[in-house]
Coordinates of C-alpha atoms and ligand atoms in Angstrom, one line a residue:
M1402 CA 0.0 0.0 0.0
C1403 CA 1.2 3.5 -0.7
G1404 CA 2.3 5.7 2.2
I1405 CA 1.5 9.4 2.7
V1406 CA 3.1 11.9 5.0
G1407 CA 2.6 15.7 5.2
Y1408 CA 3.8 18.4 7.5
I1409 CA 3.1 22.1 8.0
G1410 CA 4.6 24.0 10.9
S1411 CA 7.7 25.7 12.3
H1412 CA 10.2 23.1 11.4
Q1413 CA 11.7 22.2 8.0
A1414 CA 9.2 19.9 6.3
A1415 CA 11.5 17.5 4.3
P1416 CA 13.2 15.8 7.3
V1417 CA 9.9 15.3 9.1
I1418 CA 8.4 13.8 5.9
L1419 CA 11.4 11.5 5.3
E1420 CA 11.3 10.3 8.9
G1421 CA 7.6 9.7 8.6
L1422 CA 7.9 7.8 5.4
S1423 CA 10.6 5.6 6.9
K1424 CA 8.0 4.4 9.4
L1425 CA 5.7 3.4 6.6
E1426 CA 8.3 1.3 4.7
Y1427 CA 6.8 -1.9 6.1
R1428 CA 3.8 -1.3 3.8
G1429 CA 5.9 -2.2 0.8
Y1430 CA 6.7 0.3 -2.0
D1431 CA 8.7 0.7 -5.1
S1432 CA 9.4 4.4 -5.3
A1433 CA 9.3 7.6 -3.1
G1434 CA 9.0 11.3 -3.5
M1435 CA 8.4 14.7 -1.8
A1436 CA 6.9 18.1 -2.7
V1437 CA 7.9 21.1 -0.5
F1438 CA 7.0 24.8 -0.9
D1439 CA 10.2 26.7 -0.8
G1440 CA 8.7 30.2 -0.4
K1441 CA 8.3 30.7 -4.1
K1442 CA 7.3 27.5 -5.8
I1443 CA 6.5 23.8 -5.1
G1444 CA 9.7 21.8 -5.6
I1445 CA 9.4 18.0 -6.2
C1446 CA 12.0 15.3 -5.9
K1447 CA 11.1 11.7 -6.5
S1448 CA 12.8 8.5 -7.5
V1449 CA 12.2 4.8 -8.1
G1450 CA 13.8 2.6 -5.5
R1451 CA 14.1 2.7 -1.7
L1452 CA 13.5 5.7 0.5
K1453 CA 17.3 5.8 0.9
V1454 CA 17.6 7.0 -2.7
L1455 CA 15.4 10.0 -2.0
E1456 CA 17.3 10.7 1.2
E1457 CA 20.5 10.8 -0.7
L1458 CA 19.1 12.8 -3.5
T1459 CA 17.9 15.5 -1.1
H1460 CA 20.8 15.2 1.4
G1461 CA 18.3 14.2 4.1
G1462 CA 15.9 16.9 2.9
A1463 CA 18.4 19.8 3.0
T1464 CA 18.1 20.5 -0.7
M1465 CA 14.3 21.0 -0.2
P1466 CA 14.0 23.9 2.2
G1467 CA 10.5 24.9 3.3
T1468 CA 8.1 24.3 6.2
V1469 CA 5.2 22.8 4.3
G1470 CA 5.3 19.7 2.3
I1471 CA 3.9 16.2 1.4
G1472 CA 5.7 13.0 0.7
H1473 CA 4.8 9.5 -0.6
T1474 CA 6.0 5.9 -0.9
R1475 CA 4.3 4.3 -3.9
W1476 CA 3.1 0.7 -4.3
A1477 CA 2.4 0.6 -8.0
T1478 CA -1.1 -0.2 -9.2
H1479 CA -1.5 1.7 -12.4
G1480 CA 1.8 2.3 -14.3
A1481 CA 5.0 0.3 -13.6
P1482 CA 7.5 1.6 -11.0
S1483 CA 9.5 4.5 -12.5
N1484 CA 10.6 8.0 -11.7
Q1485 CA 7.8 9.5 -13.8
N1486 CA 5.2 7.4 -12.2
A1487 CA 6.4 8.1 -8.6
H1488 CA 4.4 10.6 -6.6
P1489 CA 3.9 13.5 -6.0
H1490 CA 2.3 14.5 -9.3
Y1491 CA 2.0 18.1 -10.5
N1492 CA -0.6 19.9 -12.6
Q1493 CA 0.9 21.4 -15.8
E1494 CA 1.8 24.8 -14.2
E1495 CA 3.4 23.0 -11.2
T1496 CA 1.2 25.0 -8.9
I1497 CA -0.6 22.0 -7.5
A1498 CA 1.0 18.8 -6.1
V1499 CA -0.8 15.6 -5.2
V1500 CA 0.1 12.4 -3.4
H1501 CA -2.4 9.5 -3.5
N1502 CA -3.1 6.1 -2.0
G1503 CA -5.8 4.1 -3.6
I1504 CA -7.3 3.3 -7.0
I1505 CA -9.2 5.8 -9.2
E1506 CA -11.4 3.4 -11.0
N1507 CA -12.7 5.9 -13.6
Y1508 CA -9.3 7.4 -14.3
L1509 CA -9.3 6.4 -18.0
P1510 CA -12.5 8.4 -19.1
L1511 CA -11.4 11.3 -16.9
R1512 CA -7.9 11.3 -18.5
E1513 CA -9.5 11.2 -22.0
K1514 CA -11.7 14.2 -21.1
L1515 CA -8.8 16.2 -19.7
V1516 CA -6.7 15.4 -22.8
S1517 CA -9.5 16.6 -25.0
K1518 CA -9.4 19.9 -23.0
G1519 CA -5.7 20.2 -23.8
Y1520 CA -4.1 18.7 -20.7
Q1521 CA -0.9 16.8 -21.2
F1522 CA 0.1 13.8 -19.1
V1523 CA 3.7 12.8 -18.2
S1524 CA 2.9 9.5 -16.4
D1525 CA 0.8 6.4 -16.7
T1526 CA -0.8 6.8 -13.3
D1527 CA -4.4 7.2 -12.2
T1528 CA -3.1 9.8 -9.7
E1529 CA -1.9 12.3 -12.2
V1530 CA -5.5 12.6 -13.4
V1531 CA -6.4 13.9 -9.9
A1532 CA -3.7 16.6 -10.1
H1533 CA -5.1 17.8 -13.5
L1534 CA -8.7 17.5 -12.4
I1535 CA -8.1 19.7 -9.4
D1536 CA -6.4 22.2 -11.7
Y1537 CA -9.5 22.0 -14.0
Y1538 CA -11.9 22.9 -11.2
Y1539 CA -9.5 25.3 -9.3
K1540 CA -10.6 29.0 -9.6
G1541 CA -8.8 30.2 -6.5
N1542 CA -10.7 28.3 -3.9
P1543 CA -8.9 25.0 -3.0
L1544 CA -11.8 23.5 -1.0
E1545 CA -14.3 24.1 -3.8
A1546 CA -12.0 22.5 -6.4
I1547 CA -11.3 19.5 -4.1
T1548 CA -15.0 18.8 -3.4
K1549 CA -15.8 19.0 -7.1
V1550 CA -13.1 16.4 -7.8
M1551 CA -14.6 14.2 -5.0
N1552 CA -17.9 14.3 -6.8
R1553 CA -16.3 13.2 -10.1
V1554 CA -13.8 10.5 -9.2
Q1555 CA -14.8 6.9 -8.4
G1556 CA -12.8 4.4 -6.4
S1557 CA -10.6 4.7 -3.3
Y1558 CA -8.3 7.6 -2.4
A1559 CA -6.4 9.2 0.4
L1560 CA -4.9 12.5 -0.9
G1561 CA -2.4 15.0 0.3
I1562 CA -2.6 18.3 -1.8
L1563 CA -0.5 21.4 -1.9
F1564 CA -1.5 24.7 -3.7
A1565 CA 1.3 27.1 -4.5
E1566 CA -1.2 30.0 -4.2
H1567 CA -2.0 28.8 -0.6
P1568 CA 1.4 27.9 0.8
D1569 CA 0.1 28.2 4.4
Q1570 CA -2.1 25.2 4.0
I1571 CA -2.1 21.5 3.2
F1572 CA -5.3 19.6 2.2
A1573 CA -6.1 16.0 3.1
V1574 CA -9.0 14.1 1.6
R1575 CA -10.2 10.5 2.2
K1576 CA -12.4 7.9 0.7
D1577 CA -11.8 4.2 1.6
S1578 CA -8.0 4.5 1.8
P1579 CA -7.0 5.3 5.4
L1580 CA -5.8 8.8 6.4
I1581 CA -5.1 10.4 9.7
V1582 CA -4.1 13.9 10.8
G1583 CA -2.4 15.1 14.0
Q1584 CA -1.1 18.2 15.7
N1585 CA 1.6 19.2 18.2
E1586 CA 3.1 22.4 19.3
D1587 CA 5.4 22.5 16.3
G1588 CA 2.8 22.0 13.6
C1589 CA 0.2 19.7 11.9
F1590 CA 0.7 16.4 10.2
I1591 CA -1.1 14.1 7.7
A1592 CA -0.3 10.4 7.4
S1593 CA -1.6 7.1 5.9
D1594 CA -1.0 5.4 9.2
V1595 CA -0.2 6.0 12.8
P1596 CA 3.5 5.0 12.8
A1597 CA 4.4 7.9 10.6
I1598 CA 3.6 10.5 13.2
L1599 CA 3.7 8.6 16.5
K1600 CA 7.1 10.3 17.2
Y1601 CA 5.4 13.7 17.1
T1602 CA 2.0 13.1 18.6
R1603 CA -0.2 10.4 20.0
K1604 CA -3.4 12.5 19.6
V1605 CA -4.7 11.8 16.1
Y1606 CA -7.9 12.3 14.1
F1607 CA -9.1 9.4 11.9
I1608 CA -10.5 11.0 8.7
E1609 CA -13.8 9.5 7.6
N1610 CA -14.9 8.9 4.1
Q1611 CA -15.7 12.0 2.1
E1612 CA -14.1 14.3 4.6
V1613 CA -11.6 17.1 3.8
V1614 CA -9.1 18.6 6.2
R1615 CA -7.4 22.0 5.8
L1616 CA -4.2 22.1 7.9
R1617 CA -2.4 25.2 8.9
A1618 CA 0.7 25.5 11.0
D1619 CA -1.3 25.9 14.2
H1620 CA -4.7 24.5 13.6
M1621 CA -6.9 22.3 11.4
H1622 CA -10.4 22.6 10.0
F1623 CA -12.6 19.6 9.0
Y1624 CA -15.2 19.7 6.2
T1625 CA -17.7 17.5 4.5
V1626 CA -17.9 17.0 0.8
D1627 CA -20.5 19.7 0.9
E1628 CA -18.0 22.1 2.3
E1629 CA -19.8 22.2 5.7
E1630 CA -17.4 22.6 8.5
I1631 CA -17.6 19.9 11.2
T1632 CA -15.8 19.2 14.4
K1633 CA -14.1 15.9 15.2
E1634 CA -12.8 14.3 18.4
P1635 CA -9.2 13.2 18.6
V1636 CA -8.1 9.7 19.5
T1637 CA -5.2 9.0 21.8
I1638 CA -2.9 6.3 20.5
D1639 CA -1.6 4.0 23.2
W1640 CA 0.1 1.5 20.9
D1641 CA 3.9 1.0 21.0
A1642 CA 5.8 1.8 17.8
N1643 CA 6.1 -1.8 16.7
A1644 CA 2.4 -2.5 17.2
A1645 CA 1.6 0.7 15.3
E1646 CA 3.3 -0.7 12.2
K1647 CA 0.7 -3.4 12.2
G1648 CA -2.1 -1.0 12.6
G1649 CA -2.6 -2.3 16.2
Y1650 CA -2.9 -5.9 15.0
E1651 CA -0.5 -8.4 16.7
H1652 CA 0.8 -9.7 13.4
F1653 CA 0.8 -8.6 9.7
M1654 CA -1.0 -11.8 8.9
L1655 CA -4.0 -10.9 11.1
K1656 CA -4.0 -7.3 9.7
E1657 CA -3.9 -8.7 6.2
M1658 CA -6.8 -11.1 6.9
Y1659 CA -8.8 -8.1 8.0
E1660 CA -7.9 -6.3 4.8
Q1661 CA -9.6 -9.0 2.7
P1662 CA -12.9 -7.2 2.4
K1663 CA -11.1 -4.2 0.9
T1664 CA -8.8 -6.3 -1.4
V1665 CA -11.7 -8.2 -2.7
T1666 CA -13.5 -4.9 -3.3
D1667 CA -10.5 -3.3 -5.0
T1668 CA -9.9 -6.3 -7.3
L1669 CA -13.6 -6.7 -8.1
M1670 CA -15.2 -3.4 -8.5
P1671 CA -13.0 -1.7 -11.1
R1672 CA -13.9 -4.6 -13.4
I1673 CA -17.7 -4.5 -13.0
K1674 CA -19.2 -1.9 -15.3
G1675 CA -23.0 -1.8 -14.9
N1676 CA -24.1 -5.3 -15.4
D1677 CA -21.1 -6.4 -17.2
I1678 CA -17.5 -7.6 -16.5
V1679 CA -14.8 -5.6 -18.3
I1680 CA -11.3 -6.9 -18.0
E1681 CA -9.4 -4.3 -20.0
E1682 CA -6.1 -5.9 -19.4
L1683 CA -7.1 -9.3 -20.7
G1684 CA -5.9 -8.4 -24.2
M1685 CA -8.4 -10.8 -25.8
G1686 CA -11.4 -10.0 -27.9
D1687 CA -14.6 -12.0 -28.0
E1688 CA -13.5 -14.1 -31.0
E1689 CA -10.2 -15.0 -29.2
I1690 CA -12.2 -16.0 -26.1
K1691 CA -14.5 -18.2 -28.2
A1692 CA -11.4 -19.8 -29.8
I1693 CA -10.0 -21.0 -26.5
R1694 CA -10.0 -24.8 -26.5
K1695 CA -8.2 -25.4 -23.2
I1696 CA -6.7 -23.5 -20.3
F1697 CA -3.6 -24.4 -18.5
I1698 CA -3.2 -22.8 -15.0
V1699 CA 0.3 -23.0 -13.6
A1700 CA 1.3 -21.7 -10.1
C1701 CA 2.8 -22.7 -6.8
G1702 CA 1.5 -23.1 -3.2
S1703 CA -1.6 -21.0 -2.5
A1704 CA -1.6 -19.6 -6.0
Y1705 CA -1.9 -23.2 -7.2
H1706 CA -4.8 -23.8 -4.8
A1707 CA -6.5 -20.8 -6.3
G1708 CA -6.0 -22.3 -9.6
M1709 CA -7.5 -25.6 -8.4
T1710 CA -10.7 -23.7 -7.5
A1711 CA -10.6 -21.9 -10.9
K1712 CA -10.6 -25.3 -12.6
Y1713 CA -14.0 -26.2 -11.0
V1714 CA -15.4 -22.7 -11.7
I1715 CA -14.2 -22.3 -15.3
E1716 CA -15.2 -25.9 -16.3
G1717 CA -18.5 -25.5 -14.4
I1718 CA -19.7 -22.3 -16.0
A1719 CA -17.6 -21.7 -19.1
R1720 CA -17.3 -25.4 -20.0
I1721 CA -13.7 -24.9 -21.1
P1722 CA -11.3 -27.8 -20.2
V1723 CA -8.8 -26.7 -17.5
E1724 CA -5.6 -28.4 -16.5
V1725 CA -3.9 -27.1 -13.3
D1726 CA -0.3 -27.9 -12.6
V1727 CA 2.4 -26.9 -10.1
A1728 CA 5.0 -24.8 -11.9
S1729 CA 7.9 -26.9 -10.7
E1730 CA 6.4 -29.9 -12.5
F1731 CA 5.0 -28.1 -15.6
R1732 CA 8.4 -26.6 -16.5
Y1733 CA 10.1 -30.0 -16.8
R1734 CA 7.5 -32.3 -18.1
N1735 CA 7.5 -31.1 -21.7
P1736 CA 3.8 -30.2 -21.5
I1737 CA 1.6 -30.7 -24.4
L1738 CA 0.1 -27.3 -25.3
E1739 CA -2.1 -27.7 -28.3
E1740 CA -3.5 -25.1 -30.6
G1741 CA -6.1 -22.9 -28.8
T1742 CA -4.5 -23.5 -25.4
M1743 CA -4.4 -20.4 -23.1
V1744 CA -1.8 -20.4 -20.2
V1745 CA -2.6 -18.6 -17.0
V1746 CA 0.3 -18.1 -14.5
I1747 CA -0.8 -17.0 -11.0
S1748 CA 1.6 -15.4 -8.6
Q1749 CA 1.4 -12.9 -5.7
S1750 CA 5.0 -11.9 -5.8
G1751 CA 5.5 -12.2 -9.6
E1752 CA 9.0 -13.4 -8.8
T1753 CA 8.5 -17.2 -8.0
A1754 CA 11.3 -18.9 -10.0
D1755 CA 9.3 -22.0 -11.0
S1756 CA 6.2 -19.9 -12.1
L1757 CA 8.5 -17.5 -14.1
A1758 CA 10.1 -20.5 -15.8
A1759 CA 6.7 -22.0 -16.6
L1760 CA 5.7 -18.7 -18.2
R1761 CA 8.9 -18.7 -20.3
E1762 CA 8.4 -22.4 -21.3
S1763 CA 4.8 -21.6 -22.4
Q1764 CA 6.0 -18.7 -24.5
K1765 CA 8.8 -20.8 -26.0
L1766 CA 6.1 -23.3 -27.1
G1767 CA 4.3 -20.4 -28.8
H1768 CA 1.5 -19.8 -26.4
K1769 CA 0.4 -16.4 -24.9
V1770 CA 0.4 -16.2 -21.1
L1771 CA -2.0 -14.2 -18.9
G1772 CA -0.4 -13.3 -15.6
I1773 CA -2.5 -12.9 -12.5
V1774 CA -0.1 -11.0 -10.3
N1775 CA -0.2 -8.8 -7.2
V1776 CA 3.2 -6.9 -7.5
V1777 CA 3.1 -4.4 -10.3
G1778 CA 6.2 -4.4 -12.5
S1779 CA 7.4 -7.8 -11.2
S1780 CA 9.1 -10.2 -13.5
I1781 CA 6.0 -12.3 -14.3
A1782 CA 4.0 -9.1 -14.7
R1783 CA 6.5 -7.7 -17.2
E1784 CA 7.1 -10.9 -19.2
A1785 CA 3.5 -12.1 -19.4
D1786 CA 1.7 -11.2 -22.6
N1787 CA -1.1 -9.7 -20.6
V1788 CA -1.4 -9.2 -16.8
M1789 CA -4.5 -9.0 -14.6
Y1790 CA -3.5 -7.4 -11.3
T1791 CA -4.9 -8.4 -8.0
W1792 CA -5.1 -5.1 -6.2
A1793 CA -4.4 -6.5 -2.7
G1794 CA -1.6 -4.1 -1.9
P1795 CA 1.7 -5.3 -0.5
E1796 CA 1.4 -8.6 1.5
I1797 CA 4.0 -8.7 4.3
A1798 CA 3.2 -12.0 6.0
V1799 CA 4.8 -15.0 4.4
A1800 CA 1.5 -16.9 4.6
T1801 CA -0.8 -15.4 2.0
T1802 CA -4.3 -14.5 2.8
K1803 CA -5.5 -11.3 1.1
A1804 CA -3.6 -11.9 -2.1
Y1805 CA -5.1 -15.4 -2.3
S1806 CA -8.6 -14.0 -1.8
A1807 CA -7.9 -11.4 -4.5
Q1808 CA -6.7 -14.2 -6.8
L1809 CA -10.0 -16.0 -6.4
I1810 CA -11.9 -12.9 -7.4
A1811 CA -9.7 -12.4 -10.5
L1812 CA -10.4 -16.0 -11.5
Y1813 CA -14.1 -15.8 -10.9
L1814 CA -14.3 -12.7 -13.1
L1815 CA -12.3 -14.5 -15.8
A1816 CA -14.6 -17.5 -15.7
M1817 CA -17.7 -15.4 -15.8
K1818 CA -16.4 -13.3 -18.7
F1819 CA -15.5 -16.4 -20.7
A1820 CA -18.8 -18.1 -19.9
K1821 CA -20.8 -15.0 -21.0
V1822 CA -18.9 -14.4 -24.2
R1823 CA -19.2 -18.1 -25.1
G1824 CA -22.9 -18.0 -24.4
M1825 CA -22.8 -20.4 -21.5
L1826 CA -24.4 -18.1 -19.0
K1827 CA -27.8 -16.6 -19.4
E1828 CA -28.2 -12.9 -18.5
G1829 CA -30.2 -13.6 -15.4
E1830 CA -27.7 -16.1 -14.1
F1831 CA -24.9 -13.7 -14.9
R1832 CA -26.5 -10.8 -13.0
S1833 CA -27.3 -13.0 -10.0
M1834 CA -23.7 -14.1 -9.8
L1835 CA -22.6 -10.5 -10.1
G1836 CA -24.8 -9.7 -7.1
D1837 CA -23.2 -12.6 -5.2
L1838 CA -19.7 -11.3 -6.0
K1839 CA -20.6 -7.9 -4.7
R1840 CA -21.9 -9.4 -1.4
L1841 CA -18.6 -11.3 -0.7
P1842 CA -16.8 -8.4 1.1
G1843 CA -19.6 -7.9 3.6
Q1844 CA -19.8 -11.7 4.1
I1845 CA -16.1 -11.9 4.7
E1846 CA -16.4 -9.1 7.2
R1847 CA -19.1 -11.1 9.1
L1848 CA -16.9 -14.2 9.2
L1849 CA -13.9 -12.2 10.4
A1850 CA -16.0 -10.9 13.3
N1851 CA -16.1 -14.6 14.4
K1852 CA -12.5 -14.7 15.4
Q1853 CA -12.9 -15.2 19.2
R1854 CA -14.9 -18.4 18.6
I1855 CA -12.3 -19.7 16.2
Q1856 CA -9.5 -18.8 18.6
R1857 CA -11.2 -20.8 21.4
F1858 CA -11.5 -23.8 19.1
A1859 CA -8.0 -23.5 17.8
N1860 CA -6.5 -23.4 21.4
R1861 CA -7.7 -27.1 21.7
Y1862 CA -5.4 -28.1 18.9
I1863 CA -2.1 -26.5 19.8
G1864 CA -0.8 -30.0 20.6
A1865 CA -2.2 -31.7 17.6
K1866 CA 0.2 -34.0 15.6
D1867 CA -1.9 -34.7 12.5
V1868 CA -4.8 -32.7 11.0
F1869 CA -6.7 -33.7 7.9
F1870 CA -8.8 -31.4 5.6
I1871 CA -11.3 -33.2 3.4
G1872 CA -13.8 -32.0 0.7
R1873 CA -15.2 -32.8 -2.7
G1874 CA -15.0 -30.5 -5.8
I1875 CA -14.3 -26.9 -4.8
D1876 CA -14.3 -28.1 -1.2
F1877 CA -11.3 -30.2 -2.0
A1878 CA -9.5 -27.0 -3.3
I1879 CA -10.6 -25.1 -0.2
S1880 CA -9.2 -28.0 1.9
M1881 CA -5.8 -27.7 0.2
E1882 CA -5.5 -24.0 1.2
G1883 CA -6.8 -24.6 4.7
S1884 CA -4.3 -27.3 5.2
L1885 CA -1.4 -25.2 3.9
K1886 CA -2.4 -22.3 6.1
L1887 CA -2.2 -24.5 9.2
K1888 CA 1.0 -26.4 8.5
E1889 CA 3.1 -23.6 7.1
I1890 CA 2.8 -21.4 10.2
S1891 CA 2.1 -23.9 13.1
Y1892 CA 4.4 -26.6 11.9
I1893 CA 1.7 -29.2 12.6
H1894 CA 1.5 -32.0 10.0
S1895 CA -1.6 -31.5 7.9
E1896 CA -2.9 -33.0 4.6
A1897 CA -5.8 -32.1 2.3
Y1898 CA -7.7 -35.1 0.8
A1899 CA -10.4 -35.5 -1.7
A1900 CA -13.0 -36.8 0.7
G1901 CA -13.9 -39.7 -1.5
E1902 CA -10.2 -40.7 -1.7
L1903 CA -9.6 -41.1 2.0
K1904 CA -10.8 -44.7 2.2
H1905 CA -8.2 -45.7 -0.4
G1906 CA -5.4 -45.6 2.2
T1907 CA -5.1 -42.5 4.3
I1908 CA -8.1 -43.3 6.5
S1909 CA -5.8 -45.8 8.3
L1910 CA -4.1 -42.8 9.9
I1911 CA -7.2 -41.7 11.6
E1912 CA -7.0 -42.4 15.3
E1913 CA -8.9 -41.4 18.4
G1914 CA -9.1 -37.7 18.6
T1915 CA -7.5 -37.0 15.2
L1916 CA -8.9 -33.7 13.9
V1917 CA -10.6 -33.9 10.5
A1918 CA -11.8 -30.6 9.0
A1919 CA -14.6 -31.4 6.6
V1920 CA -15.5 -28.7 4.1
A1921 CA -19.0 -29.2 2.8
T1922 CA -20.1 -26.0 0.9
Q1923 CA -21.1 -27.8 -2.3
D1924 CA -24.8 -28.7 -1.7
A1925 CA -24.7 -31.1 -4.6
L1926 CA -22.0 -33.2 -2.8
F1927 CA -23.2 -32.5 0.7
Q1928 CA -24.6 -36.0 1.4
K1929 CA -21.4 -37.6 0.1
T1930 CA -19.2 -35.5 2.3
L1931 CA -21.5 -36.2 5.2
S1932 CA -20.9 -40.0 4.7
N1933 CA -17.1 -39.4 4.7
M1934 CA -17.5 -37.5 8.0
V1935 CA -19.4 -40.5 9.5
E1936 CA -16.6 -42.8 8.2
V1937 CA -13.8 -40.9 10.0
K1938 CA -15.9 -40.3 13.1
A1939 CA -16.5 -44.0 13.3
R1940 CA -12.7 -44.3 13.6
G1941 CA -12.4 -41.8 16.4
A1942 CA -11.9 -38.6 14.5
F1943 CA -13.0 -35.2 16.0
V1944 CA -14.8 -33.6 13.1
L1945 CA -14.8 -29.9 12.4
A1946 CA -17.3 -29.0 9.7
V1947 CA -17.4 -25.9 7.6
T1948 CA -20.7 -25.6 5.7
N1949 CA -23.4 -23.2 4.5
E1950 CA -25.8 -21.6 6.9
G1951 CA -28.9 -23.7 7.2
N1952 CA -27.2 -27.1 6.7
T1953 CA -27.9 -28.1 10.3
D1954 CA -28.1 -31.8 9.2
I1955 CA -24.3 -31.7 9.4
E1956 CA -24.5 -31.6 13.2
K1957 CA -25.4 -35.3 13.2
A1958 CA -21.9 -36.1 12.0
A1959 CA -19.8 -33.1 13.2
D1960 CA -18.5 -32.3 16.6
Y1961 CA -18.0 -28.6 15.8
C1962 CA -19.6 -26.6 13.1
I1963 CA -18.7 -23.3 11.4
Y1964 CA -21.4 -21.9 9.2
I1965 CA -20.6 -19.5 6.3
P1966 CA -23.2 -17.2 4.7
R1967 CA -24.9 -18.4 1.6
T1968 CA -23.4 -17.4 -1.8
N1969 CA -23.1 -18.9 -5.2
P1970 CA -21.6 -22.4 -4.9
Y1971 CA -18.8 -21.4 -7.2
F1972 CA -17.7 -18.6 -4.8
T1973 CA -17.8 -20.5 -1.4
N1974 CA -14.0 -20.7 -1.3
S1975 CA -13.9 -16.9 -0.6
L1976 CA -15.9 -17.5 2.5
A1977 CA -14.9 -20.9 3.8
I1978 CA -11.2 -20.0 3.7
I1979 CA -11.7 -17.2 6.3
P1980 CA -12.4 -19.5 9.3
L1981 CA -9.6 -21.8 8.1
Q1982 CA -7.2 -18.9 7.9
L1983 CA -8.1 -17.9 11.4
F1984 CA -7.8 -21.4 12.6
G1985 CA -4.3 -21.8 11.3
Y1986 CA -3.4 -18.4 12.6
Y1987 CA -4.6 -19.0 16.2
V1988 CA -3.1 -22.5 16.4
A1989 CA 0.3 -21.0 15.4
V1990 CA -0.1 -18.1 17.8
G1991 CA -1.1 -20.5 20.6
K1992 CA 2.1 -22.5 19.9
G1993 CA 4.2 -19.3 20.0
C1994 CA 5.3 -19.6 16.4
D1995 CA 6.7 -16.7 14.4
V1996 CA 3.5 -16.3 12.5
D1997 CA 4.7 -13.6 10.0
K1998 CA 8.0 -15.2 9.3
P1999 CA 7.6 -19.0 9.6
R2000 CA 10.8 -21.1 9.8
N2001 CA 12.4 -22.2 6.5
L2002 CA 10.0 -20.1 4.4
A2003 CA 10.4 -17.0 2.2
K2004 CA 7.7 -14.6 1.0
S2005 CA 8.9 -15.1 -2.5
V2006 CA 10.7 -18.3 -3.6
T2007 CA 12.9 -16.8 -6.2
V2008 CA 15.2 -19.8 -6.5
E2009 CA 14.3 -23.4 -7.6
Ligands
AGP1381 C1 1.4 -19.4 0.8 O1 0.9 -19.0 2.1 C2 2.9 -19.4 0.7 N1 3.4 -18.1 1.0 C3 3.4 -20.0 -0.6 O2 2.8 -21.3 -0.9 C4 3.1 -19.1 -1.9 O3 1.7 -19.1 -2.2 C5 3.9 -19.7 -3.1 O4 5.2 -19.7 -2.7 C6 3.6 -18.9 -4.4 O5 4.1 -17.6 -4.2 P1 3.6 -16.5 -5.3 O6 2.1 -16.5 -5.3 O7 4.3 -15.3 -4.9 O8 4.1 -17.0 -6.7

């Protein structure tokens, strides 16, 4: 996620901004920049790379004198990491400077409109549109221009804005992307997150959606989008600095689990236009989509598990044959990729060596590759023929959660797009599924609220030796991810099994008290999975069931039930995985494991 810091007061702004940005580095970024008013004009310095590069360029801020400024660390979403795309962004006359965290979903039509009015762009970012749009509406009154922009842009934004004609003020604006402001005897601050200003003040104001703040050196004013002044109560932060980096959460993993409603929204909503799905970055027209005869999905770990889910969804609704392979196998088995085969490589980091090799192998065999990637400008993103980003923001915890959830969304969208273009989905069905997709963020939120109950259950299994996850169809794919979440951070042996396969050997491992997590969200297979639950229970297993609300029959065979809200059967992974993530997390916490950095694991496996 991008980081924003701003300062106006009696001290030099640049050093305060650099210090604040350094406390936001944990959020992940690829470039950094600052804008400071030097008494005559707004100077900007920005560069791709680590914050250290900016510090060196500005000699610790000394080359940017002035007491009012804004700064930014960029996590690329639109436009690869580069000096040009780094923030802040100017208007043409360089009298307005903007830093932004979030995604302007309608930036393309706005950009076209501004170009038609003579505006020239120097970057590929959605943020530069905001700088020019403010300029377009600015007639001398910053607040008026800002609120007009707020009524025109769609998407999520936290903005810091400087006006050269109003050098005694900074403006901060928020919609969906977090933003706080604070004050002490030396000035006023804006920041994306508490750690950036904790050194200066523990009394902060959390900006709500569609609120604007005008900061001066010694006071702040708060406004609504209708320019009505409002009063706000400050909050006193009692976190220590380390906790503050995690937004008050104990671990990044927990913080990222709680970001899932937003990452699902950010990946989904920009691709839903009215009652249609528009995947601009797909690079395929309807005829090409109709010509697909087979899809190969290649990935590793959790990304592979997302691919397994996609197999059931794409084959189920688009009726296109799908083969899913782990990249380390695919790259060496001389795969048979026939005419009309589309290859999809899924990767959060975009740097996984095996997945990158699989991409290159596919292209060598003459096939185009679609990358589904989270890190903009990563190797897989750059080398894929087309890339569909999962806008999950930087994922710090080694065990993926929010990026995995975003991958599922990208794959559902792909499947529905293909199904509709190939005439496999009626309009009514399509719209009903769109409605189900839009309800997922709120349903995930409801499941996350369940964490205490999951924690209590998890505490019973801190001493477990073996845990089995079973399911059929999509429930088998869910089981794979649930099993990996548990074992990779708690170090407890766990396996996922197709429920119908258990009796062909592995059931001999079930002993008195062995935990078996049965995932039963596929109503069409519910009775079959119920039978498998009875089978393992008869051999002494303790059965945890994850199923849809209303399936109370399951209580005949389960010892402990977790119900998920009803959704389309193709989307249940997005919900069932939430309690399983929480389960793995709380078992690991109960064991005192290093949840964010599990032993032997790396966030990105860039070697074979
Ligand atoms: C999942 O929690 C692990 N971090 C791991 O399995 C990961 O999914 C795998 O290494 C693939 O990484 P990628 O998505 O960055 O390619």
